[in-house]
mmCIF file of C-alpha atoms in Angstrom:
data_model
loop_
_atom_site.group_PDB
_atom_site.id
_atom_site.type_symbol
_atom_site.label_atom_id
_atom_site.label_comp_id
_atom_site.label_asym_id
_atom_site.label_seq_id
_atom_site.Cartn_x
_atom_site.Cartn_y
_atom_site.Cartn_z
ATOM 1 C CA MET A 1 0.011 -0.009 0.008
ATOM 2 C CA SER A 2 1.560 3.302 -1.119
ATOM 3 C CA GLY A 3 0.890 6.969 -0.535
ATOM 4 C CA LYS A 4 1.015 9.374 2.425
ATOM 5 C CA SER A 5 -0.508 8.432 5.756
ATOM 6 C CA PRO A 6 -3.639 10.382 6.866
ATOM 7 C CA VAL A 7 -1.605 12.214 9.559
ATOM 8 C CA GLU A 8 1.057 13.290 7.073
ATOM 9 C CA THR A 9 -1.470 14.394 4.505
ATOM 10 C CA SER A 10 -3.451 16.338 7.147
ATOM 11 C CA ILE A 11 -0.253 18.271 8.240
ATOM 12 C CA LEU A 12 0.762 19.081 4.690
ATOM 13 C CA GLU A 13 -2.791 20.280 3.888
ATOM 14 C CA GLN A 14 -2.728 22.522 6.867
ATOM 15 C CA LEU A 15 0.591 24.117 5.808
ATOM 16 C CA THR A 16 -0.679 24.678 2.271
ATOM 17 C CA ALA A 17 -3.998 26.131 3.459
ATOM 18 C CA LEU A 18 -2.251 28.823 5.617
ATOM 19 C CA GLY A 19 0.649 29.433 3.391
ATOM 20 C CA HIS A 20 3.422 28.217 5.682
ATOM 21 C CA LYS A 21 7.064 27.949 4.566
ATOM 22 C CA LYS A 22 8.056 25.178 6.979
ATOM 23 C CA VAL A 23 7.314 23.460 10.256
ATOM 24 C CA VAL A 24 9.940 21.806 12.484
ATOM 25 C CA PHE A 25 9.158 19.181 15.016
ATOM 26 C CA CYS A 26 11.603 19.075 17.977
ATOM 27 C CA ASN A 27 12.027 16.002 20.207
ATOM 28 C CA ASP A 28 14.566 15.441 22.934
ATOM 29 C CA PRO A 29 13.709 12.569 25.343
ATOM 30 C CA ASP A 30 16.653 13.347 27.616
ATOM 31 C CA SER A 31 15.330 16.778 28.533
ATOM 32 C CA GLY A 32 11.610 16.035 27.921
ATOM 33 C CA LEU A 33 11.401 18.614 25.072
ATOM 34 C CA LYS A 34 8.513 18.267 22.671
ATOM 35 C CA ALA A 35 8.177 21.380 20.527
ATOM 36 C CA ILE A 36 6.912 22.635 17.226
ATOM 37 C CA ILE A 37 8.407 25.608 15.383
ATOM 38 C CA ALA A 38 6.328 27.101 12.550
ATOM 39 C CA VAL A 39 7.853 29.478 9.975
ATOM 40 C CA HIS A 40 5.025 31.111 8.126
ATOM 41 C CA ASP A 41 6.615 33.814 5.885
ATOM 42 C CA THR A 42 10.005 35.406 5.481
ATOM 43 C CA THR A 43 9.375 38.015 2.735
ATOM 44 C CA LEU A 44 10.009 40.933 5.028
ATOM 45 C CA GLY A 45 12.836 39.387 7.065
ATOM 46 C CA PRO A 46 13.523 36.431 9.327
ATOM 47 C CA ALA A 47 10.525 34.978 11.072
ATOM 48 C CA ILE A 48 10.016 36.110 14.658
ATOM 49 C CA GLY A 49 7.646 34.760 17.181
ATOM 50 C CA GLY A 50 7.357 33.906 20.856
ATOM 51 C CA THR A 51 7.661 30.446 22.307
ATOM 52 C CA ARG A 52 4.512 29.343 24.152
ATOM 53 C CA MET A 53 4.595 26.513 26.712
ATOM 54 C CA TRP A 54 1.193 24.989 27.215
ATOM 55 C CA ASN A 55 -0.322 21.650 28.349
ATOM 56 C CA TYR A 56 -2.051 20.943 25.122
ATOM 57 C CA SER A 57 -4.591 18.084 25.068
ATOM 58 C CA SER A 58 -3.028 16.653 21.954
ATOM 59 C CA GLU A 59 -0.202 17.210 19.420
ATOM 60 C CA ALA A 60 -2.907 18.030 16.845
ATOM 61 C CA GLU A 61 -4.158 20.908 19.085
ATOM 62 C CA ALA A 62 -0.570 22.177 19.495
ATOM 63 C CA LEU A 63 -0.017 22.131 15.747
ATOM 64 C CA GLU A 64 -3.223 24.043 15.043
ATOM 65 C CA ASP A 65 -2.279 26.614 17.610
ATOM 66 C CA VAL A 66 1.239 27.231 16.301
ATOM 67 C CA LEU A 67 0.054 27.457 12.729
ATOM 68 C CA ARG A 68 -2.554 30.059 13.528
ATOM 69 C CA LEU A 69 -0.209 32.019 15.803
ATOM 70 C CA SER A 70 2.683 32.075 13.295
ATOM 71 C CA ARG A 71 0.442 33.383 10.526
ATOM 72 C CA GLY A 72 -0.709 36.107 12.907
ATOM 73 C CA MET A 73 2.941 37.115 13.450
ATOM 74 C CA THR A 74 3.422 37.610 9.731
ATOM 75 C CA TYR A 75 0.494 39.976 9.619
ATOM 76 C CA LYS A 76 1.562 41.675 12.829
ATOM 77 C CA ALA A 77 4.979 42.534 11.530
ATOM 78 C CA ALA A 78 3.634 43.650 8.160
ATOM 79 C CA ILE A 79 0.942 45.983 9.424
ATOM 80 C CA THR A 80 3.273 47.678 11.952
ATOM 81 C CA GLY A 81 5.846 48.417 9.239
ATOM 82 C CA ILE A 82 8.750 46.543 10.634
ATOM 83 C CA ASN A 83 11.090 44.264 8.605
ATOM 84 C CA LEU A 84 10.462 40.910 10.031
ATOM 85 C CA GLY A 85 8.532 37.821 8.968
ATOM 86 C CA GLY A 86 6.145 35.598 11.025
ATOM 87 C CA GLY A 87 6.824 32.537 13.066
ATOM 88 C CA LYS A 88 5.861 30.895 16.320
ATOM 89 C CA ALA A 89 6.876 27.978 18.492
ATOM 90 C CA VAL A 90 4.991 25.918 21.067
ATOM 91 C CA ILE A 91 6.479 23.606 23.698
ATOM 92 C CA ILE A 92 4.063 20.874 24.855
ATOM 93 C CA GLY A 93 3.971 20.589 28.671
ATOM 94 C CA ASP A 94 3.158 22.195 32.019
ATOM 95 C CA SER A 95 5.216 25.423 32.368
ATOM 96 C CA ARG A 96 4.824 25.364 36.134
ATOM 97 C CA LYS A 97 6.573 22.055 36.703
ATOM 98 C CA GLY A 98 7.848 20.725 33.448
ATOM 99 C CA LYS A 99 10.550 23.287 32.525
ATOM 100 C CA SER A 100 14.225 22.918 33.118
ATOM 101 C CA GLU A 101 17.505 24.634 32.042
ATOM 102 C CA ALA A 102 18.305 21.547 29.988
ATOM 103 C CA MET A 103 14.934 21.635 28.199
ATOM 104 C CA MET A 104 15.365 25.322 27.243
ATOM 105 C CA ARG A 105 18.937 24.908 26.149
ATOM 106 C CA SER A 106 18.053 21.907 24.071
ATOM 107 C CA TYR A 107 15.321 23.933 22.472
ATOM 108 C CA GLY A 108 17.824 26.676 21.817
ATOM 109 C CA ARG A 109 19.895 24.237 19.803
ATOM 110 C CA PHE A 110 17.000 23.382 17.559
ATOM 111 C CA ILE A 111 16.520 27.182 16.899
ATOM 112 C CA ASN A 112 20.195 27.564 16.195
ATOM 113 C CA ASN A 113 19.927 24.813 13.528
ATOM 114 C CA LEU A 114 17.561 26.976 11.638
ATOM 115 C CA ASN A 115 20.449 29.488 10.925
ATOM 116 C CA GLY A 116 18.633 32.628 11.702
ATOM 117 C CA GLU A 117 15.455 31.892 9.809
ATOM 118 C CA PHE A 118 13.517 31.913 13.134
ATOM 119 C CA ILE A 119 13.980 34.254 16.150
ATOM 120 C CA THR A 120 12.115 33.592 19.259
ATOM 121 C CA ALA A 121 11.030 35.561 22.396
ATOM 122 C CA GLU A 122 8.907 34.857 25.449
ATOM 123 C CA ASP A 123 5.179 34.112 25.374
ATOM 124 C CA VAL A 124 2.599 32.414 27.569
ATOM 125 C CA GLY A 125 4.342 29.981 29.823
ATOM 126 C CA THR A 126 7.877 31.215 29.202
ATOM 127 C CA THR A 127 9.938 33.970 30.867
ATOM 128 C CA THR A 128 12.944 36.191 30.336
ATOM 129 C CA LYS A 129 14.945 33.645 32.279
ATOM 130 C CA ASP A 130 14.005 30.987 29.843
ATOM 131 C CA MET A 131 15.207 33.250 26.981
ATOM 132 C CA GLU A 132 18.491 33.556 28.898
ATOM 133 C CA TYR A 133 18.906 29.789 28.836
ATOM 134 C CA ILE A 134 18.070 29.699 25.119
ATOM 135 C CA ARG A 135 20.608 32.468 24.520
ATOM 136 C CA MET A 136 23.309 30.176 25.871
ATOM 137 C CA GLU A 137 22.791 28.025 22.755
ATOM 138 C CA THR A 138 21.832 30.541 20.077
ATOM 139 C CA LYS A 139 21.928 34.266 19.337
ATOM 140 C CA HIS A 140 18.607 34.043 17.617
ATOM 141 C CA VAL A 141 16.420 35.057 20.645
ATOM 142 C CA THR A 142 15.163 38.417 21.905
ATOM 143 C CA GLY A 143 13.489 39.491 25.205
ATOM 144 C CA VAL A 144 16.461 38.466 27.277
ATOM 145 C CA PRO A 145 17.023 40.279 30.597
ATOM 146 C CA GLU A 146 18.276 43.850 30.433
ATOM 147 C CA SER A 147 21.132 42.864 32.642
ATOM 148 C CA ILE A 148 22.751 40.926 29.794
ATOM 149 C CA GLY A 149 22.078 43.494 27.075
ATOM 150 C CA GLY A 150 18.472 42.640 26.140
ATOM 151 C CA ALA A 151 15.263 44.679 26.014
ATOM 152 C CA GLY A 152 13.731 42.884 28.927
ATOM 153 C CA ASP A 153 10.095 42.328 29.619
ATOM 154 C CA PRO A 154 7.981 43.289 26.526
ATOM 155 C CA SER A 155 4.661 43.273 28.388
ATOM 156 C CA PRO A 156 4.493 47.048 29.229
ATOM 157 C CA TYR A 157 4.837 47.823 25.474
ATOM 158 C CA THR A 158 2.202 45.210 24.624
ATOM 159 C CA ALA A 159 -0.197 46.802 27.121
ATOM 160 C CA LYS A 160 0.500 50.232 25.872
ATOM 161 C CA GLY A 161 -0.345 49.213 22.322
ATOM 162 C CA VAL A 162 -3.628 47.629 23.455
ATOM 163 C CA TYR A 163 -4.362 50.822 25.471
ATOM 164 C CA LEU A 164 -3.834 52.931 22.288
ATOM 165 C CA GLY A 165 -5.965 50.571 20.201
ATOM 166 C CA ILE A 166 -8.751 51.002 22.772
ATOM 167 C CA LYS A 167 -8.438 54.823 22.563
ATOM 168 C CA ALA A 168 -8.542 54.672 18.750
ATOM 169 C CA CYS A 169 -11.794 52.638 18.880
ATOM 170 C CA VAL A 170 -13.299 54.874 21.557
ATOM 171 C CA LYS A 171 -12.631 57.856 19.277
ATOM 172 C CA GLU A 172 -14.568 56.110 16.490
ATOM 173 C CA VAL A 173 -17.523 55.060 18.629
ATOM 174 C CA PHE A 174 -17.879 57.926 21.064
ATOM 175 C CA GLY A 175 -16.282 60.860 19.109
ATOM 176 C CA THR A 176 -13.498 61.414 21.623
ATOM 177 C CA ASP A 177 -10.611 59.222 22.750
ATOM 178 C CA MET A 178 -10.990 60.310 26.370
ATOM 179 C CA LEU A 179 -11.534 57.150 28.483
ATOM 180 C CA ALA A 180 -12.619 58.628 31.820
ATOM 181 C CA GLY A 181 -16.045 57.305 32.709
ATOM 182 C CA LYS A 182 -15.846 54.398 30.372
ATOM 183 C CA SER A 183 -16.067 50.785 31.605
ATOM 184 C CA VAL A 184 -13.781 47.904 30.493
ATOM 185 C CA VAL A 185 -13.874 44.219 31.131
ATOM 186 C CA VAL A 186 -10.271 42.739 31.207
ATOM 187 C CA GLN A 187 -10.257 39.033 30.911
ATOM 188 C CA GLY A 188 -6.844 37.620 31.952
ATOM 189 C CA ILE A 189 -4.620 39.602 34.260
ATOM 190 C CA GLY A 190 -1.229 38.187 33.601
ATOM 191 C CA SER A 191 1.719 40.586 33.052
ATOM 192 C CA VAL A 192 0.066 42.284 30.081
ATOM 193 C CA GLY A 193 -3.387 42.322 31.645
ATOM 194 C CA GLU A 194 -2.145 43.938 34.789
ATOM 195 C CA HIS A 195 -0.271 46.607 32.995
ATOM 196 C CA LEU A 196 -3.396 47.373 30.998
ATOM 197 C CA VAL A 197 -5.480 47.581 34.188
ATOM 198 C CA GLU A 198 -3.011 50.055 35.516
ATOM 199 C CA LEU A 199 -3.174 52.286 32.376
ATOM 200 C CA LEU A 200 -6.951 52.173 32.404
ATOM 201 C CA ARG A 201 -7.341 52.963 36.096
ATOM 202 C CA ASN A 202 -4.955 55.843 35.722
ATOM 203 C CA GLU A 203 -7.578 57.397 33.404
ATOM 204 C CA ASN A 204 -10.378 56.813 35.910
ATOM 205 C CA VAL A 205 -11.891 53.891 33.877
ATOM 206 C CA GLU A 206 -14.181 51.490 35.635
ATOM 207 C CA VAL A 207 -12.396 48.135 35.308
ATOM 208 C CA PHE A 208 -13.834 44.653 35.725
ATOM 209 C CA ILE A 209 -11.263 41.806 35.869
ATOM 210 C CA SER A 210 -11.476 38.057 35.615
ATOM 211 C CA ASP A 211 -8.791 35.411 35.781
ATOM 212 C CA ILE A 212 -8.615 31.601 36.520
ATOM 213 C CA ASP A 213 -6.136 32.402 39.268
ATOM 214 C CA ASP A 214 -8.301 33.568 42.146
ATOM 215 C CA GLU A 215 -5.392 34.623 44.311
ATOM 216 C CA ARG A 216 -3.977 36.873 41.582
ATOM 217 C CA LEU A 217 -7.466 38.175 40.859
ATOM 218 C CA GLN A 218 -7.982 39.424 44.383
ATOM 219 C CA TYR A 219 -4.452 40.905 44.470
ATOM 220 C CA VAL A 220 -4.931 42.933 41.249
ATOM 221 C CA ALA A 221 -8.451 43.965 42.332
ATOM 222 C CA SER A 222 -7.135 45.288 45.534
ATOM 223 C CA LYS A 223 -4.043 46.995 44.069
ATOM 224 C CA TYR A 224 -5.889 48.957 41.369
ATOM 225 C CA LYS A 225 -9.336 49.128 42.855
ATOM 226 C CA ALA A 226 -10.793 47.000 40.032
ATOM 227 C CA ARG A 227 -13.927 44.884 40.314
ATOM 228 C CA PRO A 228 -13.396 41.075 40.257
ATOM 229 C CA VAL A 229 -16.032 39.050 38.372
ATOM 230 C CA ASP A 230 -16.472 35.286 37.821
ATOM 231 C CA ALA A 231 -15.446 33.988 34.350
ATOM 232 C CA ASP A 232 -18.977 32.855 33.560
ATOM 233 C CA LYS A 233 -20.336 36.387 34.185
ATOM 234 C CA ILE A 234 -18.139 38.239 31.768
ATOM 235 C CA PHE A 235 -20.462 38.359 28.848
ATOM 236 C CA SER A 236 -23.435 39.374 30.837
ATOM 237 C CA ILE A 237 -21.730 42.594 32.031
ATOM 238 C CA ASP A 238 -23.085 45.782 30.445
ATOM 239 C CA ALA A 239 -19.650 47.440 29.866
ATOM 240 C CA ASP A 240 -18.391 49.563 27.020
ATOM 241 C CA ILE A 241 -15.340 47.495 26.079
ATOM 242 C CA TYR A 242 -14.263 43.899 26.286
ATOM 243 C CA ALA A 243 -10.465 43.369 26.507
ATOM 244 C CA PRO A 244 -9.545 39.682 26.139
ATOM 245 C CA CYS A 245 -5.993 39.264 27.443
ATOM 246 C CA ALA A 246 -5.816 35.548 27.961
ATOM 247 C CA LEU A 247 -6.121 32.757 25.377
ATOM 248 C CA GLY A 248 -8.024 33.003 22.098
ATOM 249 C CA ALA A 249 -11.341 32.035 20.606
ATOM 250 C CA THR A 250 -13.435 33.774 23.301
ATOM 251 C CA VAL A 251 -15.487 35.607 20.653
ATOM 252 C CA ASN A 252 -17.565 32.887 19.117
ATOM 253 C CA ASP A 253 -21.036 31.582 18.324
ATOM 254 C CA ARG A 254 -21.925 31.208 21.998
ATOM 255 C CA THR A 255 -20.610 34.455 23.353
ATOM 256 C CA ILE A 256 -21.378 37.022 20.657
ATOM 257 C CA PRO A 257 -25.218 36.903 21.098
ATOM 258 C CA ASN A 258 -24.816 37.751 24.794
ATOM 259 C CA MET A 259 -22.478 40.737 24.280
ATOM 260 C CA LYS A 260 -23.502 44.254 25.194
ATOM 261 C CA PHE A 261 -20.077 45.734 24.475
ATOM 262 C CA SER A 262 -19.500 48.500 21.923
ATOM 263 C CA ILE A 263 -15.778 47.612 21.430
ATOM 264 C CA ILE A 264 -13.610 44.547 21.601
ATOM 265 C CA ALA A 265 -9.913 45.258 21.972
ATOM 266 C CA GLY A 266 -7.394 43.157 23.862
ATOM 267 C CA SER A 267 -3.996 41.470 23.814
ATOM 268 C CA ALA A 268 -5.165 37.851 23.340
ATOM 269 C CA ASN A 269 -4.092 36.289 19.983
ATOM 270 C CA ASN A 270 -6.865 35.067 17.759
ATOM 271 C CA PRO A 271 -9.854 36.113 19.937
ATOM 272 C CA LEU A 272 -12.187 35.431 16.994
ATOM 273 C CA ALA A 273 -12.819 31.726 16.815
ATOM 274 C CA ASP A 274 -13.457 32.167 13.051
ATOM 275 C CA GLU A 275 -12.064 35.394 11.481
ATOM 276 C CA GLN A 276 -14.524 35.631 8.602
ATOM 277 C CA LYS A 277 -17.692 34.438 10.349
ATOM 278 C CA HIS A 278 -17.290 36.232 13.699
ATOM 279 C CA GLY A 279 -15.762 39.335 12.204
ATOM 280 C CA GLN A 280 -18.990 39.688 10.150
ATOM 281 C CA MET A 281 -21.184 38.853 13.105
ATOM 282 C CA LEU A 282 -19.629 41.655 15.161
ATOM 283 C CA MET A 283 -20.008 44.054 12.311
ATOM 284 C CA GLU A 284 -23.710 43.156 12.032
ATOM 285 C CA LYS A 285 -24.120 43.713 15.768
ATOM 286 C CA ASN A 286 -22.371 47.034 15.517
ATOM 287 C CA ILE A 287 -19.488 45.964 17.838
ATOM 288 C CA LEU A 288 -16.146 47.520 16.758
ATOM 289 C CA PHE A 289 -13.320 44.962 16.787
ATOM 290 C CA ALA A 290 -9.660 46.083 17.009
ATOM 291 C CA PRO A 291 -7.542 43.441 15.242
ATOM 292 C CA ASP A 292 -5.586 41.674 17.881
ATOM 293 C CA TYR A 293 -2.302 41.320 15.948
ATOM 294 C CA LEU A 294 -2.234 45.086 15.366
ATOM 295 C CA ILE A 295 -2.913 46.369 18.813
ATOM 296 C CA ASN A 296 -0.867 43.757 20.678
ATOM 297 C CA ALA A 297 2.231 44.415 18.534
ATOM 298 C CA GLY A 298 4.008 46.490 21.163
ATOM 299 C CA GLY A 299 5.816 43.339 22.429
ATOM 300 C CA LEU A 300 6.992 42.567 18.869
ATOM 301 C CA ILE A 301 8.088 46.219 18.521
ATOM 302 C CA ASN A 302 10.161 45.883 21.694
ATOM 303 C CA CYS A 303 11.839 42.724 20.310
ATOM 304 C CA TYR A 304 12.562 44.489 16.998
ATOM 305 C CA SER A 305 14.125 47.326 18.893
ATOM 306 C CA GLU A 306 16.420 44.865 20.639
ATOM 307 C CA LEU A 307 17.497 43.353 17.311
ATOM 308 C CA THR A 308 18.067 46.782 15.784
ATOM 309 C CA GLY A 309 19.687 48.523 18.761
ATOM 310 C CA PHE A 310 16.902 51.066 19.275
ATOM 311 C CA GLY A 311 16.462 52.524 22.751
ATOM 312 C CA LYS A 312 13.336 52.665 24.871
ATOM 313 C CA LYS A 313 12.356 56.120 23.559
ATOM 314 C CA ARG A 314 12.297 54.886 19.943
ATOM 315 C CA THR A 315 10.414 51.710 21.027
ATOM 316 C CA MET A 316 7.740 53.800 22.563
ATOM 317 C CA GLN A 317 7.500 56.033 19.531
ATOM 318 C CA LEU A 318 6.948 53.026 17.282
ATOM 319 C CA THR A 319 4.409 51.540 19.695
ATOM 320 C CA GLU A 320 2.502 54.888 19.619
ATOM 321 C CA ASN A 321 2.016 54.404 15.841
ATOM 322 C CA ILE A 322 -0.516 51.740 16.782
ATOM 323 C CA TYR A 323 -3.144 54.431 17.398
ATOM 324 C CA ASP A 324 -3.003 55.785 13.853
ATOM 325 C CA ALA A 325 -2.713 52.263 12.323
ATOM 326 C CA THR A 326 -5.877 51.276 14.150
ATOM 327 C CA ARG A 327 -7.590 54.384 12.845
ATOM 328 C CA ASN A 328 -6.535 53.443 9.321
ATOM 329 C CA VAL A 329 -7.951 49.950 9.628
ATOM 330 C CA ILE A 330 -11.297 51.357 10.862
ATOM 331 C CA GLN A 331 -11.491 53.800 7.894
ATOM 332 C CA LEU A 332 -10.798 51.068 5.334
ATOM 333 C CA SER A 333 -13.458 48.870 7.068
ATOM 334 C CA LYS A 334 -16.052 51.625 6.694
ATOM 335 C CA LYS A 335 -14.981 52.580 3.165
ATOM 336 C CA GLU A 336 -15.152 48.974 1.829
ATOM 337 C CA ASN A 337 -17.982 47.794 4.145
ATOM 338 C CA ILE A 338 -15.824 44.912 5.346
ATOM 339 C CA SER A 339 -14.999 43.732 8.887
ATOM 340 C CA THR A 340 -11.977 45.306 10.589
ATOM 341 C CA ILE A 341 -10.103 41.922 10.645
ATOM 342 C CA ILE A 342 -10.416 41.665 6.828
ATOM 343 C CA ALA A 343 -9.372 45.338 6.450
ATOM 344 C CA ALA A 344 -6.278 44.728 8.607
ATOM 345 C CA ASN A 345 -5.428 41.600 6.603
ATOM 346 C CA ARG A 346 -5.614 43.481 3.346
ATOM 347 C CA ILE A 347 -3.287 46.223 4.560
ATOM 348 C CA ALA A 348 -0.786 43.611 5.855
ATOM 349 C CA GLU A 349 -1.015 41.545 2.657
ATOM 350 C CA GLN A 350 -0.557 44.516 0.434
ATOM 351 C CA ARG A 351 2.732 45.449 2.242
ATOM 352 C CA ILE A 352 3.980 41.940 1.854
ATOM 353 C CA ALA A 353 3.094 41.861 -1.808
ATOM 354 C CA ASP A 354 4.743 45.209 -2.448
ATOM 355 C CA ILE A 355 7.994 44.215 -0.764
ATOM 356 C CA LYS A 356 8.019 40.810 -2.469
ATOM 357 C CA LYS A 357 8.257 42.615 -5.851
ATOM 358 C CA ILE A 358 11.498 44.341 -4.869
ATOM 359 C CA LYS A 359 13.386 41.634 -2.934
ATOM 360 C CA THR A 360 13.706 37.871 -2.773
ATOM 361 C CA SER A 361 12.787 35.857 0.291
ATOM 362 C CA TYR A 362 15.138 36.014 3.252
#
């Protein structure tokens, strides 16, 4: 019996469907490493993307996640005007008890074998310390601690970009980008979420917060005078803005009908379970969606600055461009009567197509 196995065919079909350049599977039994690196596009430069460590229910789920996330990185780099391509990596395992120096250094060697085609950084489940271990085996990593010459924690810049995206949307919906008196539901108060809560509370925004970690929920609520809510109550809150800052796909067939929000703008990657379908549903319900990969690009900009040698002042200047970029997406959406996610995709794809005409792939 000849031909490809169903598993092999399925993987290759997924790569073709999303336009990926390559996928690398990493396995090191000695350190317990099981990882997948996805390189989506390198037209604008080497592929960059964070490494996420998550206890996926299956390898198929991990593959689906890394393929979607790496494609999003391509669009994120393109729409923010920086010269990098898109990639992503996932490590399968529990980040709270499954990590070790040996695992991270082994993973760093896999990255090094890609000869600069992929550059990584921290993501959900990884830290600047992990990046330091990876750096021991490869130079193709960013987000390492400032103490060894890196740009450090990117989360303040990510939060700043989300905050600016919120302001751009508030300007469109309410006629002014002043946030005082508005209400925001922040779902997920990790490092980015907490920084966002701080920025919002500094402008006298009423902030509702939710997180699976109850101890952290109470801590952040007390620190910033935010209002904690149960996860199952989020979509029944009559607030102006929903800011998803945890994992993706929270905007879906089940949640959209219950939403009373005017705006959705957060740091979570792929909050729309289905870009086409749910982007259109939000449009029909008159809910303005700020494309995630645009407004959460502050962290990527921070990494880009580390690679190019820019200082913090320039990093913040580049991050502040997210406000105008969000406004441009909204204007194209209105002009063409298309959802904001489709408008953002078109702007990103146009830049990639334009640059492809003048240069070869990295």
